[in-house]
Amino acid sequence: MFDLAAIARALGEEARRFDVDRLAVCDSTNAVLLARAEAGAPSGTVVVAETQTAGRGRRNRAWLSAPGDSLTFSLLWRFAPATAPVGLSLAVGVALAEALSKVGAGETALKWPNDLLKDGKKLGGILVELVPGTPHAAVIGIGLNLRLPAGMPAELRATSAALGIAGNPNRLLAALLTELRAVLETFAGAGFAPLRAAWMARHAFQDAPVTLLSDFAPPRVGVCRGVDDDGALCFESAGRVERILSGEISLRGAP
Ligand code: ATP
């Protein structure tokens, strides 16, 4: 499905910013790129997989993909030493949503901290992992459903969405990388703050009742007040707004 020459053509001038590698099969593009990052791969290194056999989500969850139906890739970005990329997965969400809009692939919404939604269902996931020993370098993993894989379990199918366009996947990848580069440069200069308004404009749960799920505590019901300049979730309950930075939490719309 992916062709390096076609990706480079679609990237045009941007091509020199990236070093793209295509793998027929790998366990997880994030795992491959983390290893390459530890071995010194430069910022802008990209790994795109036709088949991912053990795609990862947060907290060791699985990301399901199937050859031909999924766009799964990872991008390495090195920030200035001693900076912590706080709010990076939200910034990446902004880039994906804007790129999809620009290529006419439809409007998407964002769910804290790392999901891209279409019609309220999960179209894509983002997994940011920091490179061990170099915490200012991040591997940004992205999984997008082009079509829902035939083998997707019914329960997951019910909560998942697909782009459903027959567009060229090489051009789509190039458009995503181009937008990511622009957003990552903004983020590198000033953090999430300048991207917050764009995130809020696409926020799926603004002022809506939500439930917070955690592996370590009982569910909590409150109202979602968006995110702050650090990308922390602003969660209101009992008349008090709390900032939640932990990624160990899943958010759900509450009835
Ligand atoms: P949630 O999205 O449920 O709030 P999360 O953000 O922690 O939790 P992630 O780690 O981002 O979830 O993604 C993993 C989860 O995404 C899986 O547990 C599964 O429910 C769902 N998932 C896995 N593959 C796909 C897919 N191809 N399309 C949509 N959803 C998927």
Short mmCIF file of C-alpha atoms and ligand atoms in Angstrom, two decimals:
data_model
loop_
_atom_site.label_atom_id
_atom_site.label_comp_id
_atom_site.label_asym_id
_atom_site.label_seq_id
_atom_site.Cartn_x
_atom_site.Cartn_y
_atom_site.Cartn_z
CA MET A 1 0.00 0.00 0.00
CA PHE A 2 2.86 2.40 0.83
CA ASP A 3 5.50 3.51 -1.63
CA LEU A 4 8.48 5.57 -0.51
CA ALA A 5 8.90 7.39 -3.82
CA ALA A 6 5.22 8.33 -3.86
CA ILE A 7 5.42 9.56 -0.26
CA ALA A 8 8.47 11.68 -1.12
CA ARG A 9 6.70 13.13 -4.18
CA ALA A 10 3.65 13.99 -2.13
CA LEU A 11 5.86 15.58 0.55
CA GLY A 12 7.60 17.78 -2.02
CA GLU A 13 9.75 20.38 -0.27
CA GLU A 14 8.89 18.82 3.09
CA ALA A 15 10.60 15.55 2.15
CA ARG A 16 13.99 16.75 3.41
CA ARG A 17 12.52 17.09 6.90
CA PHE A 18 11.74 13.38 7.15
CA ASP A 19 13.50 10.07 6.80
CA VAL A 20 10.71 7.61 6.01
CA ASP A 21 11.07 3.84 6.22
CA ARG A 22 8.39 1.36 5.18
CA LEU A 23 8.16 -2.04 6.84
CA ALA A 24 6.10 -4.90 5.42
CA VAL A 25 5.56 -6.30 8.92
CA CYS A 26 6.52 -5.26 12.42
CA ASP A 27 5.25 -5.79 15.93
CA SER A 28 4.67 -2.10 16.69
CA THR A 29 5.98 0.92 14.80
CA ASN A 30 6.52 2.63 18.17
CA ALA A 31 8.64 -0.29 19.42
CA VAL A 32 10.76 -0.27 16.23
CA LEU A 33 11.24 3.48 16.32
CA LEU A 34 12.03 3.58 20.06
CA ALA A 35 14.86 1.13 19.40
CA ARG A 36 16.11 3.22 16.47
CA ALA A 37 15.86 6.38 18.58
CA GLU A 38 17.99 4.79 21.30
CA ALA A 39 20.52 3.97 18.60
CA GLY A 40 20.63 7.64 17.59
CA ALA A 41 18.08 8.00 14.75
CA PRO A 42 17.53 11.67 13.85
CA SER A 43 14.46 13.78 14.53
CA GLY A 44 11.98 13.32 11.68
CA THR A 45 12.56 9.58 11.34
CA VAL A 46 9.32 7.85 10.34
CA VAL A 47 8.39 4.18 10.33
CA VAL A 48 5.23 3.17 8.48
CA ALA A 49 4.01 -0.43 8.56
CA GLU A 50 1.83 -2.33 6.13
CA THR A 51 1.11 -4.85 8.89
CA GLN A 52 1.43 -4.30 12.59
CA THR A 53 1.15 -7.51 14.59
CA ALA A 54 1.15 -6.04 18.11
CA GLY A 55 -0.01 -2.42 17.84
CA ARG A 56 -0.02 -0.69 21.20
CA GLY A 57 -2.35 1.71 22.97
CA ARG A 58 -1.90 3.25 26.36
CA ARG A 59 -1.42 1.07 29.44
CA ASN A 60 -0.51 -2.00 27.37
CA ARG A 61 -3.80 -1.99 25.52
CA ALA A 62 -3.86 -3.26 21.98
CA TRP A 63 -4.42 -1.21 18.82
CA LEU A 64 -6.04 -3.32 16.15
CA SER A 65 -5.07 -2.87 12.51
CA ALA A 66 -5.20 -4.86 9.30
CA PRO A 67 -3.15 -4.57 6.11
CA GLY A 68 -4.82 -2.28 3.61
CA ASP A 69 -7.37 -1.06 6.15
CA SER A 70 -5.15 0.90 8.50
CA LEU A 71 -2.58 3.66 8.49
CA THR A 72 -0.11 2.91 11.27
CA PHE A 73 3.08 4.91 11.59
CA SER A 74 5.42 6.49 14.12
CA LEU A 75 7.42 9.70 14.00
CA LEU A 76 10.46 10.53 16.12
CA TRP A 77 10.77 14.14 17.26
CA ARG A 78 13.66 15.45 19.32
CA PHE A 79 12.92 18.56 21.37
CA ALA A 80 15.47 20.81 23.08
CA PRO A 81 17.34 19.03 25.87
CA ALA A 82 15.80 19.44 29.33
CA THR A 83 12.34 20.24 27.99
CA ALA A 84 9.43 17.96 28.89
CA PRO A 85 6.91 17.58 26.06
CA VAL A 86 3.84 18.22 28.25
CA GLY A 87 0.59 18.08 26.29
CA LEU A 88 2.25 16.59 23.21
CA SER A 89 -0.45 13.99 22.49
CA LEU A 90 -3.04 16.79 22.41
CA ALA A 91 -0.89 18.82 20.03
CA VAL A 92 -0.62 15.78 17.77
CA GLY A 93 -4.41 15.42 17.83
CA VAL A 94 -4.73 18.99 16.53
CA ALA A 95 -2.33 18.22 13.67
CA LEU A 96 -4.21 15.08 12.64
CA ALA A 97 -7.61 16.74 12.73
CA GLU A 98 -6.41 19.77 10.73
CA ALA A 99 -4.65 17.61 8.15
CA LEU A 100 -7.74 15.44 7.61
CA SER A 101 -9.85 18.55 7.23
CA LYS A 102 -7.40 20.07 4.70
CA VAL A 103 -7.38 16.95 2.50
CA GLY A 104 -11.18 16.81 2.53
CA ALA A 105 -11.28 13.63 4.61
CA GLY A 106 -13.92 15.09 6.92
CA GLU A 107 -14.21 16.85 10.24
CA THR A 108 -13.10 15.09 13.38
CA ALA A 109 -13.34 15.79 17.09
CA LEU A 110 -10.79 15.34 19.87
CA LYS A 111 -11.14 13.44 23.10
CA TRP A 112 -8.71 13.96 25.96
CA PRO A 113 -5.96 12.94 25.96
CA ASN A 114 -5.26 11.02 22.79
CA ASP A 115 -8.25 10.06 20.64
CA LEU A 116 -9.53 11.27 17.32
CA LEU A 117 -13.29 10.80 16.91
CA LYS A 118 -15.58 10.79 13.93
CA ASP A 119 -19.32 10.91 14.63
CA GLY A 120 -18.51 10.20 18.28
CA LYS A 121 -16.60 7.01 17.47
CA LYS A 122 -12.88 6.34 17.59
CA LEU A 123 -11.22 6.94 14.24
CA GLY A 124 -7.66 7.14 15.44
CA GLY A 125 -5.40 6.80 18.41
CA ILE A 126 -2.17 8.51 19.39
CA LEU A 127 0.49 6.96 21.59
CA VAL A 128 3.36 9.21 22.66
CA GLU A 129 6.28 7.41 24.27
CA LEU A 130 9.41 9.15 25.51
CA VAL A 131 12.73 7.66 24.52
CA PRO A 132 14.39 5.99 27.53
CA GLY A 133 17.37 8.02 28.67
CA THR A 134 16.38 10.94 26.41
CA PRO A 135 13.05 12.18 27.80
CA HIS A 136 13.05 15.23 25.52
CA ALA A 137 12.78 12.90 22.50
CA ALA A 138 9.35 11.47 21.75
CA VAL A 139 8.12 8.67 19.55
CA ILE A 140 4.68 9.64 18.31
CA GLY A 141 2.63 6.63 17.22
CA ILE A 142 -0.50 7.06 15.17
CA GLY A 143 -3.15 4.55 14.14
CA LEU A 144 -5.95 5.61 11.83
CA ASN A 145 -8.75 3.42 10.49
CA LEU A 146 -9.07 3.80 6.74
CA ARG A 147 -11.69 1.05 6.79
CA LEU A 148 -12.81 -1.06 9.73
CA PRO A 149 -10.83 -4.32 9.59
CA ALA A 150 -13.04 -7.29 8.67
CA GLY A 151 -11.78 -9.21 11.69
CA MET A 152 -12.58 -6.45 14.18
CA PRO A 153 -14.62 -7.82 17.09
CA ALA A 154 -18.25 -6.62 17.11
CA GLU A 155 -17.85 -4.82 20.44
CA LEU A 156 -14.91 -2.75 19.17
CA ARG A 157 -16.60 -2.19 15.79
CA ALA A 158 -19.53 -0.55 17.60
CA THR A 159 -17.25 2.16 19.05
CA SER A 160 -14.92 2.60 16.05
CA ALA A 161 -15.10 4.77 12.95
CA ALA A 162 -13.22 4.71 9.64
CA LEU A 163 -12.28 7.44 7.18
CA GLY A 164 -14.01 5.49 4.46
CA ILE A 165 -12.40 7.46 1.63
CA ALA A 166 -10.66 5.76 -1.23
CA GLY A 167 -7.88 8.38 -1.22
CA ASN A 168 -4.24 7.61 -1.88
CA PRO A 169 -2.61 6.45 1.39
CA ASN A 170 0.81 7.86 0.39
CA ARG A 171 -0.69 11.31 -0.10
CA LEU A 172 -2.63 10.99 3.15
CA LEU A 173 0.55 10.10 5.07
CA ALA A 174 2.38 13.04 3.46
CA ALA A 175 -0.42 15.43 4.43
CA LEU A 176 -0.37 14.18 8.02
CA LEU A 177 3.43 14.51 8.26
CA THR A 178 3.35 18.02 6.79
CA GLU A 179 0.82 19.19 9.37
CA LEU A 180 2.63 17.35 12.16
CA ARG A 181 5.87 19.14 11.30
CA ALA A 182 4.18 22.54 11.49
CA VAL A 183 2.43 21.76 14.78
CA LEU A 184 5.54 20.21 16.32
CA GLU A 185 7.57 23.31 15.51
CA THR A 186 4.95 25.49 17.20
CA PHE A 187 4.94 23.08 20.15
CA ALA A 188 8.73 23.05 20.35
CA GLY A 189 8.75 26.86 20.53
CA ALA A 190 5.96 27.50 23.01
CA GLY A 191 4.44 24.22 24.19
CA PHE A 192 0.75 23.38 23.96
CA ALA A 193 -0.56 26.88 24.85
CA PRO A 194 -0.70 28.29 21.28
CA LEU A 195 -2.48 25.11 20.11
CA ARG A 196 -5.04 25.07 22.90
CA ALA A 197 -7.68 27.14 21.05
CA ALA A 198 -7.54 24.79 18.05
CA TRP A 199 -7.89 21.80 20.38
CA MET A 200 -10.85 23.37 22.20
CA ALA A 201 -12.57 24.17 18.90
CA ARG A 202 -12.67 20.42 18.21
CA HIS A 203 -13.27 19.20 21.73
CA ALA A 204 -15.91 16.46 21.72
CA PHE A 205 -17.01 16.86 25.36
CA GLN A 206 -16.91 20.59 26.10
CA ASP A 207 -19.21 21.33 29.07
CA ALA A 208 -20.65 17.83 28.81
CA PRO A 209 -21.21 15.34 31.61
CA VAL A 210 -18.39 12.78 31.66
CA THR A 211 -17.18 9.82 33.65
CA LEU A 212 -13.50 9.37 34.49
CA LEU A 213 -12.35 5.78 34.60
CA SER A 214 -9.18 4.71 36.33
CA ASP A 215 -7.67 1.33 37.07
CA PHE A 216 -6.88 2.55 40.55
CA ALA A 217 -9.99 4.38 41.75
CA PRO A 218 -13.79 4.19 41.42
CA PRO A 219 -15.37 6.01 38.44
CA ARG A 220 -16.05 9.72 38.93
CA VAL A 221 -18.84 11.71 37.31
CA GLY A 222 -18.49 15.41 36.58
CA VAL A 223 -18.50 18.02 33.83
CA CYS A 224 -15.70 18.37 31.32
CA ARG A 225 -14.43 21.96 31.11
CA GLY A 226 -11.83 21.41 28.41
CA VAL A 227 -8.07 21.65 28.82
CA ASP A 228 -5.61 24.23 30.12
CA ASP A 229 -2.39 25.55 28.58
CA ASP A 230 -0.50 22.42 29.71
CA GLY A 231 -3.08 20.09 28.16
CA ALA A 232 -4.40 19.08 31.59
CA LEU A 233 -8.06 18.10 31.65
CA CYS A 234 -10.29 20.52 33.57
CA PHE A 235 -12.80 18.34 35.38
CA GLU A 236 -15.55 19.89 37.46
CA SER A 237 -17.23 18.05 40.27
CA ALA A 238 -18.94 19.30 43.43
CA GLY A 239 -18.48 22.88 42.23
CA ARG A 240 -14.71 22.61 42.01
CA VAL A 241 -12.55 22.40 38.88
CA GLU A 242 -9.62 20.01 39.11
CA ARG A 243 -6.70 19.78 36.70
CA ILE A 244 -5.95 16.24 35.66
CA LEU A 245 -2.61 15.57 34.02
CA SER A 246 -2.41 11.83 34.46
CA GLY A 247 -2.61 9.75 31.35
CA GLU A 248 -3.79 6.80 33.43
CA ILE A 249 -7.38 7.94 33.04
CA SER A 250 -10.01 7.24 30.39
CA LEU A 251 -12.82 9.66 29.76
CA ARG A 252 -16.33 8.63 28.73
CA GLY A 253 -19.44 10.66 27.93
CA ALA A 254 -21.88 10.22 30.80
CA PRO A 255 -25.62 9.81 30.19
P1 ATP B 1 -10.23 4.88 25.66
O1 ATP B 1 -10.00 5.26 24.25
O2 ATP B 1 -11.08 3.68 25.80
O3 ATP B 1 -10.62 6.03 26.50
P2 ATP B 1 -7.52 4.79 25.86
O4 ATP B 1 -7.49 6.19 25.35
O5 ATP B 1 -6.69 4.44 27.03
O6 ATP B 1 -8.93 4.38 26.26
P3 ATP B 1 -5.93 3.83 23.78
O7 ATP B 1 -4.83 3.29 24.56
O8 ATP B 1 -5.77 5.15 23.15
O9 ATP B 1 -7.23 3.81 24.65
O10 ATP B 1 -6.30 2.81 22.64
C1 ATP B 1 -6.50 1.45 22.91
C2 ATP B 1 -7.98 1.15 22.89
O11 ATP B 1 -8.56 1.56 21.66
C3 ATP B 1 -8.26 -0.34 22.94
O12 ATP B 1 -8.39 -0.77 24.27
C4 ATP B 1 -9.56 -0.50 22.15
O13 ATP B 1 -10.67 -0.27 22.99
C5 ATP B 1 -9.53 0.64 21.17
N1 ATP B 1 -9.07 0.24 19.82
C6 ATP B 1 -8.12 -0.66 19.46
N2 ATP B 1 -7.95 -0.70 18.13
C7 ATP B 1 -8.83 0.18 17.61
C8 ATP B 1 -9.13 0.59 16.29
N3 ATP B 1 -8.51 0.11 15.23
N4 ATP B 1 -10.09 1.53 16.13
C9 ATP B 1 -10.74 2.06 17.19
N5 ATP B 1 -10.50 1.71 18.46
C10 ATP B 1 -9.55 0.79 18.68
#
